[in-house]
JSON list of C-alpha atoms in Angstrom, two decimals:
[
{"chain": "A", "resi": 1, "resn": "SER", "atom": "CA", "xyz": [-156.55, -7.80, -61.99]},
{"chain": "A", "resi": 2, "resn": "ALA", "atom": "CA", "xyz": [-157.61, -6.95, -58.46]},
{"chain": "A", "resi": 3, "resn": "VAL", "atom": "CA", "xyz": [-155.69, -8.22, -55.47]},
{"chain": "A", "resi": 4, "resn": "ILE", "atom": "CA", "xyz": [-157.89, -9.71, -52.77]},
{"chain": "A", "resi": 5, "resn": "SER", "atom": "CA", "xyz": [-156.94, -10.22, -49.14]},
{"chain": "A", "resi": 6, "resn": "GLN", "atom": "CA", "xyz": [-159.14, -12.63, -47.26]},
{"chain": "A", "resi": 7, "resn": "LYS", "atom": "CA", "xyz": [-158.95, -13.57, -43.60]},
{"chain": "A", "resi": 8, "resn": "PRO", "atom": "CA", "xyz": [-158.89, -15.73, -41.66]},
{"chain": "A", "resi": 9, "resn": "SER", "atom": "CA", "xyz": [-157.16, -18.22, -43.92]},
{"chain": "A", "resi": 10, "resn": "ARG", "atom": "CA", "xyz": [-158.35, -21.06, -41.73]},
{"chain": "A", "resi": 11, "resn": "ASP", "atom": "CA", "xyz": [-160.10, -21.61, -38.45]},
{"chain": "A", "resi": 12, "resn": "ILE", "atom": "CA", "xyz": [-161.44, -24.36, -36.27]},
{"chain": "A", "resi": 13, "resn": "CYS", "atom": "CA", "xyz": [-164.78, -23.51, -34.75]},
{"chain": "A", "resi": 14, "resn": "GLN", "atom": "CA", "xyz": [-167.14, -25.02, -32.25]},
{"chain": "A", "resi": 15, "resn": "ARG", "atom": "CA", "xyz": [-170.64, -26.04, -33.14]},
{"chain": "A", "resi": 16, "resn": "GLY", "atom": "CA", "xyz": [-173.17, -23.27, -32.53]},
{"chain": "A", "resi": 17, "resn": "THR", "atom": "CA", "xyz": [-170.72, -20.39, -32.82]},
{"chain": "A", "resi": 18, "resn": "SER", "atom": "CA", "xyz": [-170.44, -17.81, -35.59]},
{"chain": "A", "resi": 19, "resn": "LEU", "atom": "CA", "xyz": [-167.44, -16.66, -37.59]},
{"chain": "A", "resi": 20, "resn": "THR", "atom": "CA", "xyz": [-166.96, -13.61, -39.76]},
{"chain": "A", "resi": 21, "resn": "ILE", "atom": "CA", "xyz": [-164.74, -13.72, -42.84]},
{"chain": "A", "resi": 22, "resn": "GLN", "atom": "CA", "xyz": [-163.32, -10.49, -44.19]},
{"chain": "A", "resi": 23, "resn": "CYS", "atom": "CA", "xyz": [-162.51, -9.66, -47.79]},
{"chain": "A", "resi": 24, "resn": "GLN", "atom": "CA", "xyz": [-160.47, -6.59, -48.73]},
{"chain": "A", "resi": 25, "resn": "VAL", "atom": "CA", "xyz": [-159.82, -5.59, -52.35]},
{"chain": "A", "resi": 26, "resn": "ASP", "atom": "CA", "xyz": [-157.05, -3.25, -53.44]},
{"chain": "A", "resi": 27, "resn": "SER", "atom": "CA", "xyz": [-159.31, -1.33, -55.81]},
{"chain": "A", "resi": 28, "resn": "GLN", "atom": "CA", "xyz": [-162.95, -0.37, -56.05]},
{"chain": "A", "resi": 29, "resn": "VAL", "atom": "CA", "xyz": [-165.06, -3.11, -57.60]},
{"chain": "A", "resi": 30, "resn": "THR", "atom": "CA", "xyz": [-168.71, -3.22, -58.43]},
{"chain": "A", "resi": 31, "resn": "MET", "atom": "CA", "xyz": [-169.27, -6.95, -58.36]},
{"chain": "A", "resi": 32, "resn": "MET", "atom": "CA", "xyz": [-168.26, -8.96, -55.31]},
{"chain": "A", "resi": 33, "resn": "PHE", "atom": "CA", "xyz": [-169.34, -12.52, -54.62]},
{"chain": "A", "resi": 34, "resn": "TRP", "atom": "CA", "xyz": [-169.09, -15.15, -51.92]},
{"chain": "A", "resi": 35, "resn": "TYR", "atom": "CA", "xyz": [-168.64, -18.79, -52.89]},
{"chain": "A", "resi": 36, "resn": "ARG", "atom": "CA", "xyz": [-168.48, -22.03, -50.94]},
{"chain": "A", "resi": 37, "resn": "GLN", "atom": "CA", "xyz": [-166.40, -25.02, -51.98]},
{"chain": "A", "resi": 38, "resn": "GLN", "atom": "CA", "xyz": [-167.09, -28.17, -50.03]},
{"chain": "A", "resi": 39, "resn": "PRO", "atom": "CA", "xyz": [-164.60, -31.05, -50.14]},
{"chain": "A", "resi": 40, "resn": "GLY", "atom": "CA", "xyz": [-164.55, -32.64, -53.57]},
{"chain": "A", "resi": 41, "resn": "GLN", "atom": "CA", "xyz": [-167.24, -30.30, -54.82]},
{"chain": "A", "resi": 42, "resn": "SER", "atom": "CA", "xyz": [-167.35, -27.38, -57.16]},
{"chain": "A", "resi": 43, "resn": "LEU", "atom": "CA", "xyz": [-167.81, -23.75, -56.35]},
{"chain": "A", "resi": 44, "resn": "THR", "atom": "CA", "xyz": [-171.30, -22.83, -55.23]},
{"chain": "A", "resi": 45, "resn": "LEU", "atom": "CA", "xyz": [-172.37, -19.21, -55.21]},
{"chain": "A", "resi": 46, "resn": "ILE", "atom": "CA", "xyz": [-173.76, -18.13, -51.84]},
{"chain": "A", "resi": 47, "resn": "ALA", "atom": "CA", "xyz": [-174.60, -14.53, -52.64]},
{"chain": "A", "resi": 48, "resn": "THR", "atom": "CA", "xyz": [-173.73, -11.37, -54.45]},
{"chain": "A", "resi": 49, "resn": "ALA", "atom": "CA", "xyz": [-172.58, -8.65, -52.05]},
{"chain": "A", "resi": 50, "resn": "ASN", "atom": "CA", "xyz": [-174.20, -5.37, -53.04]},
{"chain": "A", "resi": 51, "resn": "GLN", "atom": "CA", "xyz": [-172.75, -2.08, -51.88]},
{"chain": "A", "resi": 52, "resn": "GLY", "atom": "CA", "xyz": [-175.31, -0.05, -49.99]},
{"chain": "A", "resi": 53, "resn": "SER", "atom": "CA", "xyz": [-178.07, -2.63, -50.11]},
{"chain": "A", "resi": 54, "resn": "GLU", "atom": "CA", "xyz": [-178.89, -6.14, -48.99]},
{"chain": "A", "resi": 55, "resn": "ALA", "atom": "CA", "xyz": [-177.01, -9.02, -50.54]},
{"chain": "A", "resi": 56, "resn": "THR", "atom": "CA", "xyz": [-178.66, -11.14, -53.21]},
{"chain": "A", "resi": 57, "resn": "TYR", "atom": "CA", "xyz": [-178.77, -14.76, -52.07]},
{"chain": "A", "resi": 58, "resn": "GLU", "atom": "CA", "xyz": [-178.86, -17.85, -54.23]},
{"chain": "A", "resi": 59, "resn": "SER", "atom": "CA", "xyz": [-181.38, -20.60, -53.75]},
{"chain": "A", "resi": 60, "resn": "GLY", "atom": "CA", "xyz": [-180.61, -22.58, -50.62]},
{"chain": "A", "resi": 61, "resn": "PHE", "atom": "CA", "xyz": [-178.81, -19.76, -48.82]},
{"chain": "A", "resi": 62, "resn": "VAL", "atom": "CA", "xyz": [-180.49, -17.34, -46.42]},
{"chain": "A", "resi": 63, "resn": "ILE", "atom": "CA", "xyz": [-179.49, -14.11, -44.76]},
{"chain": "A", "resi": 64, "resn": "ASP", "atom": "CA", "xyz": [-180.00, -15.42, -41.23]},
{"chain": "A", "resi": 65, "resn": "LYS", "atom": "CA", "xyz": [-177.41, -18.13, -41.81]},
{"chain": "A", "resi": 66, "resn": "PHE", "atom": "CA", "xyz": [-174.99, -16.14, -43.98]},
{"chain": "A", "resi": 67, "resn": "PRO", "atom": "CA", "xyz": [-175.32, -12.42, -43.23]},
{"chain": "A", "resi": 68, "resn": "ILE", "atom": "CA", "xyz": [-173.20, -10.30, -45.56]},
{"chain": "A", "resi": 69, "resn": "SER", "atom": "CA", "xyz": [-172.04, -6.73, -45.25]},
{"chain": "A", "resi": 70, "resn": "ARG", "atom": "CA", "xyz": [-170.71, -4.51, -48.04]},
{"chain": "A", "resi": 71, "resn": "PRO", "atom": "CA", "xyz": [-170.06, -1.06, -46.55]},
{"chain": "A", "resi": 72, "resn": "ASN", "atom": "CA", "xyz": [-168.02, 0.20, -49.52]},
{"chain": "A", "resi": 73, "resn": "LEU", "atom": "CA", "xyz": [-166.63, -0.84, -52.89]},
{"chain": "A", "resi": 74, "resn": "THR", "atom": "CA", "xyz": [-163.46, -2.42, -51.48]},
{"chain": "A", "resi": 75, "resn": "PHE", "atom": "CA", "xyz": [-164.64, -4.45, -48.50]},
{"chain": "A", "resi": 76, "resn": "SER", "atom": "CA", "xyz": [-167.13, -7.15, -47.60]},
{"chain": "A", "resi": 77, "resn": "THR", "atom": "CA", "xyz": [-167.73, -9.63, -44.80]},
{"chain": "A", "resi": 78, "resn": "LEU", "atom": "CA", "xyz": [-169.48, -12.97, -44.71]},
{"chain": "A", "resi": 79, "resn": "THR", "atom": "CA", "xyz": [-170.64, -14.40, -41.40]},
{"chain": "A", "resi": 80, "resn": "VAL", "atom": "CA", "xyz": [-171.37, -18.09, -41.01]},
{"chain": "A", "resi": 81, "resn": "SER", "atom": "CA", "xyz": [-173.86, -18.24, -38.17]},
{"chain": "A", "resi": 82, "resn": "ASN", "atom": "CA", "xyz": [-174.74, -20.98, -35.72]},
{"chain": "A", "resi": 83, "resn": "MET", "atom": "CA", "xyz": [-172.26, -23.30, -37.34]},
{"chain": "A", "resi": 84, "resn": "SER", "atom": "CA", "xyz": [-172.63, -27.05, -37.63]},
{"chain": "A", "resi": 85, "resn": "PRO", "atom": "CA", "xyz": [-170.16, -29.62, -39.00]},
{"chain": "A", "resi": 86, "resn": "GLU", "atom": "CA", "xyz": [-171.99, -29.40, -42.35]},
{"chain": "A", "resi": 87, "resn": "ASP", "atom": "CA", "xyz": [-170.66, -25.85, -42.67]},
{"chain": "A", "resi": 88, "resn": "SER", "atom": "CA", "xyz": [-167.09, -27.12, -42.81]},
{"chain": "A", "resi": 89, "resn": "SER", "atom": "CA", "xyz": [-165.91, -25.83, -46.13]},
{"chain": "A", "resi": 90, "resn": "ILE", "atom": "CA", "xyz": [-163.74, -23.35, -47.94]},
{"chain": "A", "resi": 91, "resn": "TYR", "atom": "CA", "xyz": [-165.35, -19.95, -48.34]},
{"chain": "A", "resi": 92, "resn": "LEU", "atom": "CA", "xyz": [-164.08, -17.78, -51.17]},
{"chain": "A", "resi": 93, "resn": "CYS", "atom": "CA", "xyz": [-164.49, -14.12, -51.85]},
{"chain": "A", "resi": 94, "resn": "SER", "atom": "CA", "xyz": [-164.34, -13.13, -55.49]},
{"chain": "A", "resi": 95, "resn": "VAL", "atom": "CA", "xyz": [-164.65, -10.01, -57.59]},
{"chain": "A", "resi": 96, "resn": "GLY", "atom": "CA", "xyz": [-165.79, -9.69, -61.16]},
{"chain": "A", "resi": 97, "resn": "ALA", "atom": "CA", "xyz": [-164.40, -7.78, -64.11]},
{"chain": "A", "resi": 98, "resn": "ALA", "atom": "CA", "xyz": [-166.20, -7.26, -67.36]},
{"chain": "A", "resi": 99, "resn": "GLY", "atom": "CA", "xyz": [-165.01, -9.39, -70.22]},
{"chain": "A", "resi": 100, "resn": "ALA", "atom": "CA", "xyz": [-164.90, -8.62, -73.87]},
{"chain": "A", "resi": 101, "resn": "PHE", "atom": "CA", "xyz": [-168.59, -7.84, -74.03]},
{"chain": "A", "resi": 102, "resn": "ALA", "atom": "CA", "xyz": [-171.52, -7.30, -71.76]},
{"chain": "A", "resi": 103, "resn": "GLY", "atom": "CA", "xyz": [-172.59, -10.41, -69.94]},
{"chain": "A", "resi": 104, "resn": "ALA", "atom": "CA", "xyz": [-169.15, -11.80, -69.47]},
{"chain": "A", "resi": 105, "resn": "ASN", "atom": "CA", "xyz": [-167.68, -11.83, -65.99]},
{"chain": "A", "resi": 106, "resn": "VAL", "atom": "CA", "xyz": [-164.12, -12.90, -65.29]},
{"chain": "A", "resi": 107, "resn": "LEU", "atom": "CA", "xyz": [-163.63, -13.72, -61.63]},
{"chain": "A", "resi": 108, "resn": "THR", "atom": "CA", "xyz": [-160.62, -13.18, -59.41]},
{"chain": "A", "resi": 109, "resn": "PHE", "atom": "CA", "xyz": [-160.65, -15.11, -56.15]},
{"chain": "A", "resi": 110, "resn": "GLY", "atom": "CA", "xyz": [-159.26, -14.53, -52.72]},
{"chain": "A", "resi": 111, "resn": "ALA", "atom": "CA", "xyz": [-157.11, -17.22, -51.16]},
{"chain": "A", "resi": 112, "resn": "GLY", "atom": "CA", "xyz": [-160.10, -18.66, -49.32]},
{"chain": "A", "resi": 113, "resn": "SER", "atom": "CA", "xyz": [-161.00, -19.34, -45.71]},
{"chain": "A", "resi": 114, "resn": "ARG", "atom": "CA", "xyz": [-160.96, -22.99, -44.67]},
{"chain": "A", "resi": 115, "resn": "LEU", "atom": "CA", "xyz": [-163.41, -23.54, -41.83]},
{"chain": "A", "resi": 116, "resn": "THR", "atom": "CA", "xyz": [-163.61, -26.70, -39.79]},
{"chain": "A", "resi": 117, "resn": "VAL", "atom": "CA", "xyz": [-166.56, -27.03, -37.44]},
{"chain": "A", "resi": 118, "resn": "LEU", "atom": "CA", "xyz": [-166.28, -29.54, -34.63]},
{"chain": "B", "resi": 1, "resn": "GLN", "atom": "CA", "xyz": [-179.22, -32.80, -65.35]},
{"chain": "B", "resi": 2, "resn": "LYS", "atom": "CA", "xyz": [-176.52, -30.63, -63.84]},
{"chain": "B", "resi": 3, "resn": "GLU", "atom": "CA", "xyz": [-175.98, -27.30, -65.54]},
{"chain": "B", "resi": 4, "resn": "VAL", "atom": "CA", "xyz": [-172.26, -27.79, -66.11]},
{"chain": "B", "resi": 5, "resn": "GLU", "atom": "CA", "xyz": [-170.81, -31.29, -66.20]},
{"chain": "B", "resi": 6, "resn": "GLN", "atom": "CA", "xyz": [-167.24, -32.46, -66.15]},
{"chain": "B", "resi": 7, "resn": "ASN", "atom": "CA", "xyz": [-165.64, -35.84, -65.67]},
{"chain": "B", "resi": 8, "resn": "SER", "atom": "CA", "xyz": [-164.04, -35.66, -62.24]},
{"chain": "B", "resi": 9, "resn": "GLY", "atom": "CA", "xyz": [-161.08, -37.81, -63.32]},
{"chain": "B", "resi": 10, "resn": "PRO", "atom": "CA", "xyz": [-158.33, -38.07, -62.47]},
{"chain": "B", "resi": 11, "resn": "LEU", "atom": "CA", "xyz": [-157.02, -37.76, -65.98]},
{"chain": "B", "resi": 12, "resn": "SER", "atom": "CA", "xyz": [-153.46, -39.01, -66.06]},
{"chain": "B", "resi": 13, "resn": "VAL", "atom": "CA", "xyz": [-151.15, -38.16, -68.96]},
{"chain": "B", "resi": 14, "resn": "PRO", "atom": "CA", "xyz": [-147.40, -38.48, -69.45]},
{"chain": "B", "resi": 15, "resn": "GLU", "atom": "CA", "xyz": [-145.23, -35.40, -69.59]},
{"chain": "B", "resi": 16, "resn": "GLY", "atom": "CA", "xyz": [-145.16, -33.96, -73.10]},
{"chain": "B", "resi": 17, "resn": "ALA", "atom": "CA", "xyz": [-148.53, -35.39, -74.11]},
{"chain": "B", "resi": 18, "resn": "ILE", "atom": "CA", "xyz": [-151.72, -33.51, -74.96]},
{"chain": "B", "resi": 19, "resn": "ALA", "atom": "CA", "xyz": [-154.27, -33.36, -72.16]},
{"chain": "B", "resi": 20, "resn": "SER", "atom": "CA", "xyz": [-157.88, -33.02, -73.26]},
{"chain": "B", "resi": 21, "resn": "LEU", "atom": "CA", "xyz": [-160.45, -31.78, -70.76]},
{"chain": "B", "resi": 22, "resn": "ASN", "atom": "CA", "xyz": [-164.13, -31.70, -71.61]},
{"chain": "B", "resi": 23, "resn": "CYS", "atom": "CA", "xyz": [-167.19, -29.92, -70.32]},
{"chain": "B", "resi": 24, "resn": "THR", "atom": "CA", "xyz": [-170.86, -29.98, -71.32]},
{"chain": "B", "resi": 25, "resn": "TYR", "atom": "CA", "xyz": [-173.55, -27.51, -70.37]},
{"chain": "B", "resi": 26, "resn": "SER", "atom": "CA", "xyz": [-177.31, -27.61, -70.38]},
{"chain": "B", "resi": 27, "resn": "ASP", "atom": "CA", "xyz": [-178.41, -24.03, -71.09]},
{"chain": "B", "resi": 28, "resn": "ARG", "atom": "CA", "xyz": [-178.43, -23.53, -74.84]},
{"chain": "B", "resi": 29, "resn": "GLY", "atom": "CA", "xyz": [-178.56, -19.77, -74.27]},
{"chain": "B", "resi": 30, "resn": "SER", "atom": "CA", "xyz": [-175.17, -19.69, -72.54]},
{"chain": "B", "resi": 31, "resn": "GLN", "atom": "CA", "xyz": [-172.90, -16.98, -73.87]},
{"chain": "B", "resi": 32, "resn": "SER", "atom": "CA", "xyz": [-169.54, -17.10, -72.13]},
{"chain": "B", "resi": 33, "resn": "PHE", "atom": "CA", "xyz": [-167.30, -20.00, -71.22]},
{"chain": "B", "resi": 34, "resn": "PHE", "atom": "CA", "xyz": [-164.31, -20.09, -68.93]},
{"chain": "B", "resi": 35, "resn": "TRP", "atom": "CA", "xyz": [-161.58, -22.43, -67.81]},
{"chain": "B", "resi": 36, "resn": "TYR", "atom": "CA", "xyz": [-160.09, -21.96, -64.36]},
{"chain": "B", "resi": 37, "resn": "ARG", "atom": "CA", "xyz": [-157.18, -23.87, -62.88]},
{"chain": "B", "resi": 38, "resn": "GLN", "atom": "CA", "xyz": [-157.07, -24.70, -59.17]},
{"chain": "B", "resi": 39, "resn": "TYR", "atom": "CA", "xyz": [-153.97, -26.09, -57.56]},
{"chain": "B", "resi": 40, "resn": "SER", "atom": "CA", "xyz": [-154.45, -28.13, -54.42]},
{"chain": "B", "resi": 41, "resn": "GLY", "atom": "CA", "xyz": [-155.05, -25.84, -51.47]},
{"chain": "B", "resi": 42, "resn": "LYS", "atom": "CA", "xyz": [-155.20, -22.74, -53.65]},
{"chain": "B", "resi": 43, "resn": "SER", "atom": "CA", "xyz": [-157.99, -20.66, -55.11]},
{"chain": "B", "resi": 44, "resn": "PRO", "atom": "CA", "xyz": [-159.05, -20.87, -58.77]},
{"chain": "B", "resi": 45, "resn": "GLU", "atom": "CA", "xyz": [-157.32, -18.71, -61.37]},
{"chain": "B", "resi": 46, "resn": "LEU", "atom": "CA", "xyz": [-158.50, -17.96, -64.87]},
{"chain": "B", "resi": 47, "resn": "ILE", "atom": "CA", "xyz": [-156.75, -19.69, -67.75]},
{"chain": "B", "resi": 48, "resn": "MET", "atom": "CA", "xyz": [-158.92, -18.76, -70.71]},
{"chain": "B", "resi": 49, "resn": "PHE", "atom": "CA", "xyz": [-162.34, -17.62, -71.78]},
{"chain": "B", "resi": 50, "resn": "ILE", "atom": "CA", "xyz": [-164.10, -18.14, -75.08]},
{"chain": "B", "resi": 51, "resn": "TYR", "atom": "CA", "xyz": [-167.27, -16.67, -76.55]},
{"chain": "B", "resi": 52, "resn": "SER", "atom": "CA", "xyz": [-167.39, -17.79, -80.16]},
{"chain": "B", "resi": 53, "resn": "ASN", "atom": "CA", "xyz": [-167.60, -21.19, -81.78]},
{"chain": "B", "resi": 54, "resn": "GLY", "atom": "CA", "xyz": [-164.27, -22.63, -82.78]},
{"chain": "B", "resi": 55, "resn": "ASP", "atom": "CA", "xyz": [-160.82, -22.63, -81.29]},
{"chain": "B", "resi": 56, "resn": "LYS", "atom": "CA", "xyz": [-158.96, -20.05, -79.24]},
{"chain": "B", "resi": 57, "resn": "GLU", "atom": "CA", "xyz": [-155.27, -20.55, -78.59]},
{"chain": "B", "resi": 58, "resn": "ASP", "atom": "CA", "xyz": [-153.08, -19.06, -75.88]},
{"chain": "B", "resi": 59, "resn": "GLY", "atom": "CA", "xyz": [-149.62, -20.54, -75.65]},
{"chain": "B", "resi": 60, "resn": "ARG", "atom": "CA", "xyz": [-149.92, -24.24, -74.82]},
{"chain": "B", "resi": 61, "resn": "PHE", "atom": "CA", "xyz": [-153.64, -23.92, -74.14]},
{"chain": "B", "resi": 62, "resn": "THR", "atom": "CA", "xyz": [-156.45, -24.17, -76.68]},
{"chain": "B", "resi": 63, "resn": "ALA", "atom": "CA", "xyz": [-160.10, -23.74, -75.80]},
{"chain": "B", "resi": 64, "resn": "GLN", "atom": "CA", "xyz": [-162.66, -25.22, -78.17]},
{"chain": "B", "resi": 65, "resn": "LEU", "atom": "CA", "xyz": [-166.33, -24.28, -78.20]},
{"chain": "B", "resi": 66, "resn": "ASN", "atom": "CA", "xyz": [-169.17, -26.02, -80.00]},
{"chain": "B", "resi": 67, "resn": "LYS", "atom": "CA", "xyz": [-172.46, -24.36, -79.12]},
{"chain": "B", "resi": 68, "resn": "ALA", "atom": "CA", "xyz": [-174.54, -26.69, -81.29]},
{"chain": "B", "resi": 69, "resn": "SER", "atom": "CA", "xyz": [-173.31, -29.68, -79.29]},
{"chain": "B", "resi": 70, "resn": "GLN", "atom": "CA", "xyz": [-173.13, -27.67, -76.06]},
{"chain": "B", "resi": 71, "resn": "TYR", "atom": "CA", "xyz": [-169.62, -28.58, -75.13]},
{"chain": "B", "resi": 72, "resn": "VAL", "atom": "CA", "xyz": [-166.42, -26.74, -74.46]},
{"chain": "B", "resi": 73, "resn": "SER", "atom": "CA", "xyz": [-163.01, -28.32, -74.14]},
{"chain": "B", "resi": 74, "resn": "LEU", "atom": "CA", "xyz": [-159.50, -27.36, -73.09]},
{"chain": "B", "resi": 75, "resn": "LEU", "atom": "CA", "xyz": [-156.43, -28.84, -74.71]},
{"chain": "B", "resi": 76, "resn": "ILE", "atom": "CA", "xyz": [-153.06, -28.56, -73.02]},
{"chain": "B", "resi": 77, "resn": "ARG", "atom": "CA", "xyz": [-150.16, -29.29, -75.34]},
{"chain": "B", "resi": 78, "resn": "ASP", "atom": "CA", "xyz": [-146.75, -30.45, -74.14]},
{"chain": "B", "resi": 79, "resn": "SER", "atom": "CA", "xyz": [-148.18, -31.15, -70.69]},
{"chain": "B", "resi": 80, "resn": "GLN", "atom": "CA", "xyz": [-145.87, -30.49, -67.77]},
{"chain": "B", "resi": 81, "resn": "PRO", "atom": "CA", "xyz": [-145.98, -31.81, -64.20]},
{"chain": "B", "resi": 82, "resn": "SER", "atom": "CA", "xyz": [-146.68, -28.22, -63.15]},
{"chain": "B", "resi": 83, "resn": "ASP", "atom": "CA", "xyz": [-149.99, -28.49, -65.05]},
{"chain": "B", "resi": 84, "resn": "SER", "atom": "CA", "xyz": [-151.19, -31.02, -62.48]},
{"chain": "B", "resi": 85, "resn": "ALA", "atom": "CA", "xyz": [-154.25, -29.37, -60.94]},
{"chain": "B", "resi": 86, "resn": "THR", "atom": "CA", "xyz": [-158.03, -29.37, -61.02]},
{"chain": "B", "resi": 87, "resn": "TYR", "atom": "CA", "xyz": [-159.52, -27.62, -64.05]},
{"chain": "B", "resi": 88, "resn": "LEU", "atom": "CA", "xyz": [-162.89, -25.99, -63.56]},
{"chain": "B", "resi": 89, "resn": "CYS", "atom": "CA", "xyz": [-165.22, -25.24, -66.42]},
{"chain": "B", "resi": 90, "resn": "ALA", "atom": "CA", "xyz": [-167.52, -22.27, -65.87]},
{"chain": "B", "resi": 91, "resn": "VAL", "atom": "CA", "xyz": [-170.43, -21.12, -67.98]},
{"chain": "B", "resi": 92, "resn": "ASN", "atom": "CA", "xyz": [-172.42, -17.91, -67.94]},
{"chain": "B", "resi": 93, "resn": "ARG", "atom": "CA", "xyz": [-176.03, -18.87, -68.35]},
{"chain": "B", "resi": 94, "resn": "GLY", "atom": "CA", "xyz": [-178.02, -16.80, -70.79]},
{"chain": "B", "resi": 95, "resn": "GLY", "atom": "CA", "xyz": [-179.17, -13.61, -69.12]},
{"chain": "B", "resi": 96, "resn": "SER", "atom": "CA", "xyz": [-176.77, -13.96, -66.18]},
{"chain": "B", "resi": 97, "resn": "TYR", "atom": "CA", "xyz": [-173.36, -12.40, -65.70]},
{"chain": "B", "resi": 98, "resn": "ILE", "atom": "CA", "xyz": [-172.43, -14.84, -62.95]},
{"chain": "B", "resi": 99, "resn": "PRO", "atom": "CA", "xyz": [-170.74, -18.08, -64.00]},
{"chain": "B", "resi": 100, "resn": "THR", "atom": "CA", "xyz": [-171.89, -21.53, -62.94]},
{"chain": "B", "resi": 101, "resn": "PHE", "atom": "CA", "xyz": [-169.02, -23.91, -62.23]},
{"chain": "B", "resi": 102, "resn": "GLY", "atom": "CA", "xyz": [-168.61, -27.57, -63.00]},
{"chain": "B", "resi": 103, "resn": "ARG", "atom": "CA", "xyz": [-167.16, -29.93, -60.43]},
{"chain": "B", "resi": 104, "resn": "GLY", "atom": "CA", "xyz": [-163.76, -29.87, -62.08]},
{"chain": "B", "resi": 105, "resn": "THR", "atom": "CA", "xyz": [-161.46, -32.45, -63.63]},
{"chain": "B", "resi": 106, "resn": "SER", "atom": "CA", "xyz": [-158.32, -33.49, -61.81]},
{"chain": "B", "resi": 107, "resn": "LEU", "atom": "CA", "xyz": [-155.32, -33.65, -64.14]},
{"chain": "B", "resi": 108, "resn": "ILE", "atom": "CA", "xyz": [-152.14, -35.50, -63.23]},
{"chain": "B", "resi": 109, "resn": "VAL", "atom": "CA", "xyz": [-149.12, -35.13, -65.47]},
{"chain": "B", "resi": 110, "resn": "HIS", "atom": "CA", "xyz": [-146.50, -37.72, -64.59]},
{"chain": "B", "resi": 111, "resn": "PRO", "atom": "CA", "xyz": [-142.84, -37.46, -65.57]}
]
């Protein structure tokens, strides 16, 4: 499976600032996703990062708040803009690999970025 | 109703016992079902996936799928303290290749 390097691993940020999280994969991947995991909660998909086009956002997430770049098949960034304490969370980059048949998607995750907003 | 539901636990079992983790899902058209394990402070990692009704075994782990009843379970035999983690159920909704995750069940295996 792919090896994912994600940074920063953690950061403490001030309200109103923005932070960019980087995700580097050791091989070319088609499907790359950004998830959020709030304390005690499950993984929530923010968006699918599409190479060469705009990201596809899930309901409740917008590009102005979470701009995403995907310049090539091995790299993506997620920016958390104008942060508030409610954005304190773990942000996870993940890549997908096809399973035994079409429609299946096995995910490999990066180590995550733990953001604390004061 | 949430799409994927799990009892948050914690589920506490003694070492050597069988741990049974359950998950229900709402979309009857779901095709693929996954169990991920997440240790505290770590990212999730895949344990097993299952597509067909019945049981699928991999070492000490057995995944069970019942599409008619819309539930999927994970059995861990001979539980070890190192199995203590949160277990996330994930389901691919029909027509989507992206899994939806449950909240996870915390498992504690005590010596």
